[in-house]
Tab-separated table of C-alpha atoms in Angstrom:
chain	number	residue	atom	x	y	z
A	1	MET	CA	160.536	43.579	111.817
A	2	CYS	CA	159.712	40.494	109.747
A	3	CYS	CA	163.085	40.666	108.048
A	4	GLY	CA	164.758	40.893	111.433
A	5	LEU	CA	162.944	37.778	112.677
A	6	CYS	CA	163.773	35.906	109.480
A	7	SER	CA	167.399	36.919	109.815
A	8	SER	CA	167.517	35.745	113.455
A	9	PHE	CA	165.821	32.471	112.571
A	10	GLY	CA	168.210	31.960	109.678
A	11	SER	CA	171.191	32.576	111.968
A	12	CYS	CA	169.863	30.049	114.489
A	13	VAL	CA	169.449	27.450	111.754
A	14	ARG	CA	172.983	28.049	110.470
A	15	TYR	CA	174.508	27.880	113.964
A	16	SER	CA	172.521	24.731	114.755
A	17	ALA	CA	173.648	23.122	111.513
A	18	LEU	CA	177.263	24.084	112.211
A	19	LEU	CA	177.073	22.743	115.770
A	20	THR	CA	175.533	19.496	114.519
A	21	LEU	CA	178.299	19.146	111.936
A	22	ILE	CA	181.024	19.763	114.547
A	23	ILE	CA	179.479	17.219	116.929
A	24	ALA	CA	179.166	14.675	114.102
A	25	ILE	CA	182.820	15.161	113.102
A	26	LEU	CA	183.998	14.875	116.721
A	27	TYR	CA	181.878	11.789	117.309
A	28	GLY	CA	183.154	10.216	114.093
A	29	GLY	CA	186.735	10.917	115.122
A	30	ILE	CA	186.135	9.435	118.563
A	31	ARG	CA	184.537	6.309	117.092
A	32	LEU	CA	187.461	5.908	114.688
A	33	ARG	CA	189.897	6.219	117.584
A	34	LEU	CA	187.981	3.694	119.684
A	35	ASN	CA	187.811	1.215	116.811
A	36	SER	CA	191.579	1.363	116.291
A	37	LYS	CA	192.634	1.490	119.958
A	38	GLU	CA	194.196	-1.455	121.775
A	39	PHE	CA	192.395	-1.558	125.119
A	40	ILE	CA	193.921	-2.553	128.447
A	41	PHE	CA	190.897	-4.502	129.680
A	42	ASP	CA	188.236	-6.719	128.166
A	43	GLU	CA	184.682	-7.187	129.455
A	44	LYS	CA	184.920	-10.988	129.216
A	45	GLU	CA	188.189	-10.997	131.144
A	46	VAL	CA	186.788	-8.789	133.932
A	47	SER	CA	183.671	-10.950	134.190
A	48	ALA	CA	185.704	-14.187	134.170
A	49	ILE	CA	187.954	-12.925	136.981
A	50	THR	CA	184.864	-11.956	138.976
A	51	LYS	CA	183.184	-15.342	138.507
A	52	ALA	CA	186.397	-17.202	139.389
A	53	ALA	CA	186.722	-15.146	142.585
A	54	LEU	CA	183.097	-15.900	143.465
A	55	ALA	CA	183.787	-19.616	143.098
A	56	SER	CA	186.995	-19.426	145.159
A	57	THR	CA	185.406	-17.472	148.027
A	58	ARG	CA	182.010	-19.165	148.190
A	59	GLY	CA	180.643	-18.903	151.739
A	60	GLN	CA	183.057	-16.123	152.697
A	61	PRO	CA	182.244	-12.423	153.265
A	62	VAL	CA	181.825	-10.291	150.138
A	63	LYS	CA	184.883	-8.227	151.059
A	64	GLU	CA	187.030	-11.340	150.550
A	65	THR	CA	185.646	-11.754	147.037
A	66	LEU	CA	186.311	-8.106	146.199
A	67	SER	CA	189.817	-8.342	147.625
A	68	LEU	CA	190.581	-11.377	145.448
A	69	ILE	CA	189.169	-9.683	142.332
A	70	GLU	CA	191.351	-6.636	142.919
A	71	LYS	CA	194.371	-8.867	143.556
A	72	ARG	CA	193.863	-10.762	140.286
A	73	LEU	CA	193.384	-7.543	138.296
A	74	ARG	CA	196.501	-6.036	139.866
A	75	GLU	CA	198.529	-9.169	139.079
A	76	LYS	CA	197.531	-8.962	135.429
A	77	HIS	CA	197.478	-5.201	134.850
A	78	GLY	CA	199.991	-3.850	137.384
A	79	ASP	CA	200.211	-0.056	137.420
A	80	HIS	CA	196.970	0.289	135.477
A	81	ILE	CA	195.205	-0.434	138.788
A	82	LEU	CA	195.143	2.491	141.220
A	83	PRO	CA	197.377	2.243	144.313
A	84	LYS	CA	195.557	1.581	147.600
A	85	GLU	CA	196.146	5.127	148.860
A	86	HIS	CA	193.958	6.486	146.058
A	87	GLN	CA	191.107	4.008	146.505
A	88	LYS	CA	187.980	4.629	148.562
A	89	TRP	CA	184.225	4.156	148.413
A	90	ILE	CA	182.552	7.348	147.145
A	91	PHE	CA	178.827	8.083	147.071
A	92	VAL	CA	177.149	8.383	143.664
A	93	ASN	CA	173.780	10.113	143.217
A	94	CYS	CA	172.345	10.152	139.707
A	95	GLY	CA	169.156	9.361	137.853
A	96	GLY	CA	167.228	9.260	141.129
A	97	TRP	CA	169.241	6.407	142.664
A	98	MET	CA	172.030	6.371	145.241
A	99	GLY	CA	175.014	4.058	145.340
A	100	ALA	CA	178.747	4.026	145.941
A	101	MET	CA	181.734	3.355	143.702
A	102	TYR	CA	185.276	2.153	144.315
A	103	ILE	CA	187.432	3.030	141.310
A	104	LEU	CA	190.153	0.549	140.334
A	105	HIS	CA	191.050	2.031	136.951
A	106	ALA	CA	189.955	5.025	134.889
A	107	SER	CA	191.236	6.523	131.657
A	108	MET	CA	189.805	8.458	128.711
A	109	THR	CA	188.357	5.281	127.214
A	110	GLU	CA	187.998	2.671	129.996
A	111	TYR	CA	187.150	2.237	133.650
A	112	VAL	CA	186.895	-0.649	136.089
A	113	MET	CA	185.231	-0.250	139.460
A	114	PHE	CA	183.229	-1.880	142.205
A	115	PHE	CA	179.716	-0.470	142.401
A	116	GLY	CA	177.203	-1.138	145.140
A	117	THR	CA	174.436	0.141	147.349
A	118	GLY	CA	173.591	-0.305	151.008
A	119	ILE	CA	169.903	0.512	150.469
A	120	ASP	CA	167.135	-0.438	148.063
A	121	THR	CA	167.366	2.119	145.264
A	122	SER	CA	166.101	2.656	141.723
A	123	GLY	CA	165.994	5.176	138.903
A	124	HIS	CA	167.248	6.055	135.425
A	125	SER	CA	170.343	4.268	134.090
A	126	GLY	CA	171.630	7.172	132.023
A	127	ARG	CA	172.350	7.166	128.299
A	128	TYR	CA	176.074	7.000	127.525
A	129	LEU	CA	178.631	7.173	124.739
A	130	ALA	CA	180.071	4.040	126.301
A	131	GLU	CA	179.418	0.324	126.628
A	132	ILE	CA	178.985	-0.798	130.233
A	133	THR	CA	178.996	-4.348	131.598
A	134	ASP	CA	178.496	-5.605	135.150
A	135	THR	CA	178.928	-8.921	136.932
A	136	LEU	CA	177.054	-9.226	140.224
A	137	VAL	CA	178.971	-10.256	143.329
A	138	SER	CA	176.020	-9.965	145.724
A	139	GLY	CA	172.374	-8.892	145.796
A	140	THR	CA	170.033	-8.455	142.854
A	141	MET	CA	169.540	-5.998	140.011
A	142	ARG	CA	166.447	-5.420	137.890
A	143	GLN	CA	166.627	-3.817	134.439
A	144	TRP	CA	163.655	-2.377	132.527
A	145	LYS	CA	164.603	-1.679	128.920
A	146	GLU	CA	163.249	1.253	126.957
A	147	GLY	CA	160.435	0.513	124.507
A	148	GLY	CA	158.666	-2.242	126.416
A	149	MET	CA	157.282	-3.407	129.751
A	150	VAL	CA	159.589	-6.379	130.288
A	151	VAL	CA	161.769	-6.339	133.401
A	152	LYS	CA	164.712	-8.730	133.755
A	153	GLU	CA	166.201	-9.693	137.098
A	154	TYR	CA	169.865	-10.574	137.658
A	155	GLY	CA	171.504	-12.340	140.580
A	156	ILE	CA	174.948	-13.315	141.858
A	157	GLY	CA	177.324	-14.206	139.014
A	158	ASP	CA	175.035	-12.837	136.310
A	159	TYR	CA	176.397	-10.636	133.528
A	160	VAL	CA	174.547	-7.410	132.658
A	161	HIS	CA	175.122	-5.512	129.407
A	162	HIS	CA	174.298	-1.835	128.740
A	163	ALA	CA	174.927	-0.878	125.103
A	164	PRO	CA	176.088	2.602	123.991
A	165	GLY	CA	173.085	4.916	123.612
A	166	GLU	CA	170.803	2.507	125.472
A	167	VAL	CA	168.706	3.605	128.450
A	168	THR	CA	166.934	1.497	131.083
A	169	GLY	CA	165.163	1.734	134.380
A	170	VAL	CA	167.347	0.142	137.065
A	171	GLN	CA	166.717	-1.175	140.553
A	172	TRP	CA	169.081	-2.686	143.108
A	173	THR	CA	168.343	-4.362	146.427
A	174	SER	CA	170.293	-3.365	149.522
A	175	GLY	CA	173.655	-5.084	149.728
A	176	THR	CA	174.081	-5.380	145.969
A	177	ILE	CA	177.685	-5.123	144.775
A	178	MET	CA	178.958	-5.637	141.241
A	179	VAL	CA	182.137	-5.321	139.224
A	180	GLU	CA	181.648	-2.811	136.426
A	181	TYR	CA	183.651	-2.265	133.253
A	182	GLY	CA	183.065	0.681	130.928
A	183	ARG	CA	184.519	1.277	127.462
A	184	GLY	CA	183.944	4.349	125.302
A	185	VAL	CA	183.986	8.101	125.883
A	186	ILE	CA	184.414	7.898	129.648
A	187	PRO	CA	184.421	11.667	130.414
A	188	SER	CA	180.901	11.797	128.943
A	189	THR	CA	179.663	9.444	131.673
A	190	LEU	CA	180.751	11.937	134.333
A	191	LEU	CA	178.072	14.390	133.155
A	192	PHE	CA	175.378	11.977	134.319
A	193	ALA	CA	177.326	10.712	137.325
A	194	LEU	CA	177.782	14.207	138.759
A	195	ALA	CA	174.570	15.967	137.654
A	196	ASP	CA	172.535	15.090	140.776
A	197	THR	CA	175.525	15.930	142.961
A	198	VAL	CA	175.751	19.423	141.479
A	199	PHE	CA	172.060	20.243	141.049
A	200	GLY	CA	170.453	17.975	143.662
A	201	THR	CA	172.448	16.984	146.730
A	202	THR	CA	174.954	19.859	146.305
A	203	ASP	CA	177.467	17.605	148.055
A	204	PHE	CA	180.609	19.208	146.714
A	205	VAL	CA	182.834	17.040	148.906
A	206	VAL	CA	181.672	14.036	146.857
A	207	PHE	CA	182.087	16.104	143.678
A	208	TYR	CA	185.675	16.947	144.645
A	209	GLU	CA	186.559	13.367	145.626
A	210	THR	CA	185.149	11.992	142.356
A	211	ILE	CA	187.024	14.468	140.174
A	212	LYS	CA	190.218	14.049	142.214
A	213	ILE	CA	190.363	10.263	141.932
A	214	TYR	CA	189.460	10.326	138.236
A	215	ALA	CA	192.130	12.973	137.590
A	216	ILE	CA	194.762	10.940	139.467
A	217	SER	CA	193.936	7.780	137.533
A	218	LEU	CA	193.757	9.652	134.223
A	219	GLY	CA	197.133	11.284	134.883
A	220	ARG	CA	198.725	7.924	135.678
A	221	GLU	CA	197.359	6.442	132.447
A	222	LEU	CA	198.551	9.357	130.316
A	223	LEU	CA	202.049	8.991	131.801
A	224	GLN	CA	201.971	5.330	130.731
A	225	GLY	CA	201.007	6.325	127.199
A	226	ASN	CA	197.411	5.149	127.526
A	227	PHE	CA	195.316	7.794	125.740
């Protein structure tokens, strides 16, 4: 019996070691690919376009600012921005918070979207294999970084950075909208983005709409040679 337990334990250790090695090799390959890839977007460019639109539409409704941001991105990046018929606000439930997203671009390694919430909401940011940056168009966001008790508050025009592997507590006031850019292993972010939908709200209409729009955008990018 002891030999059997030792054998089972030894098998588990070997399989765990093999799995760890495979994950390490895959991650290394992905990092190598990301380091050598020429990206379509740049976080500074997306933030600059957002801030310029804020300045140009000061005093006007937020929808005018968002419309101008999308127009400027479409002028610069053309077919890398989704056509209007594939754009819509979709609910997002994850990490205990609830918001909505409006996808402008999504590929294997990048995404650009509007993110916002109509209610006060807070929760866990998620820990990603991607770098995420946001520029606020309206409202406020609070970020509580792991490892301390310091909370930082951001307002209109502020730039928020979320490093790969980082996790924070997040809070948004009602009416907050931001322009978000992500770069890294984008499919990995869907695990967090859809977890509460699958295991919590069980809103499979939202699940379907999210997957559908991502698949459409991903397909368009692959056809343009953007891997």
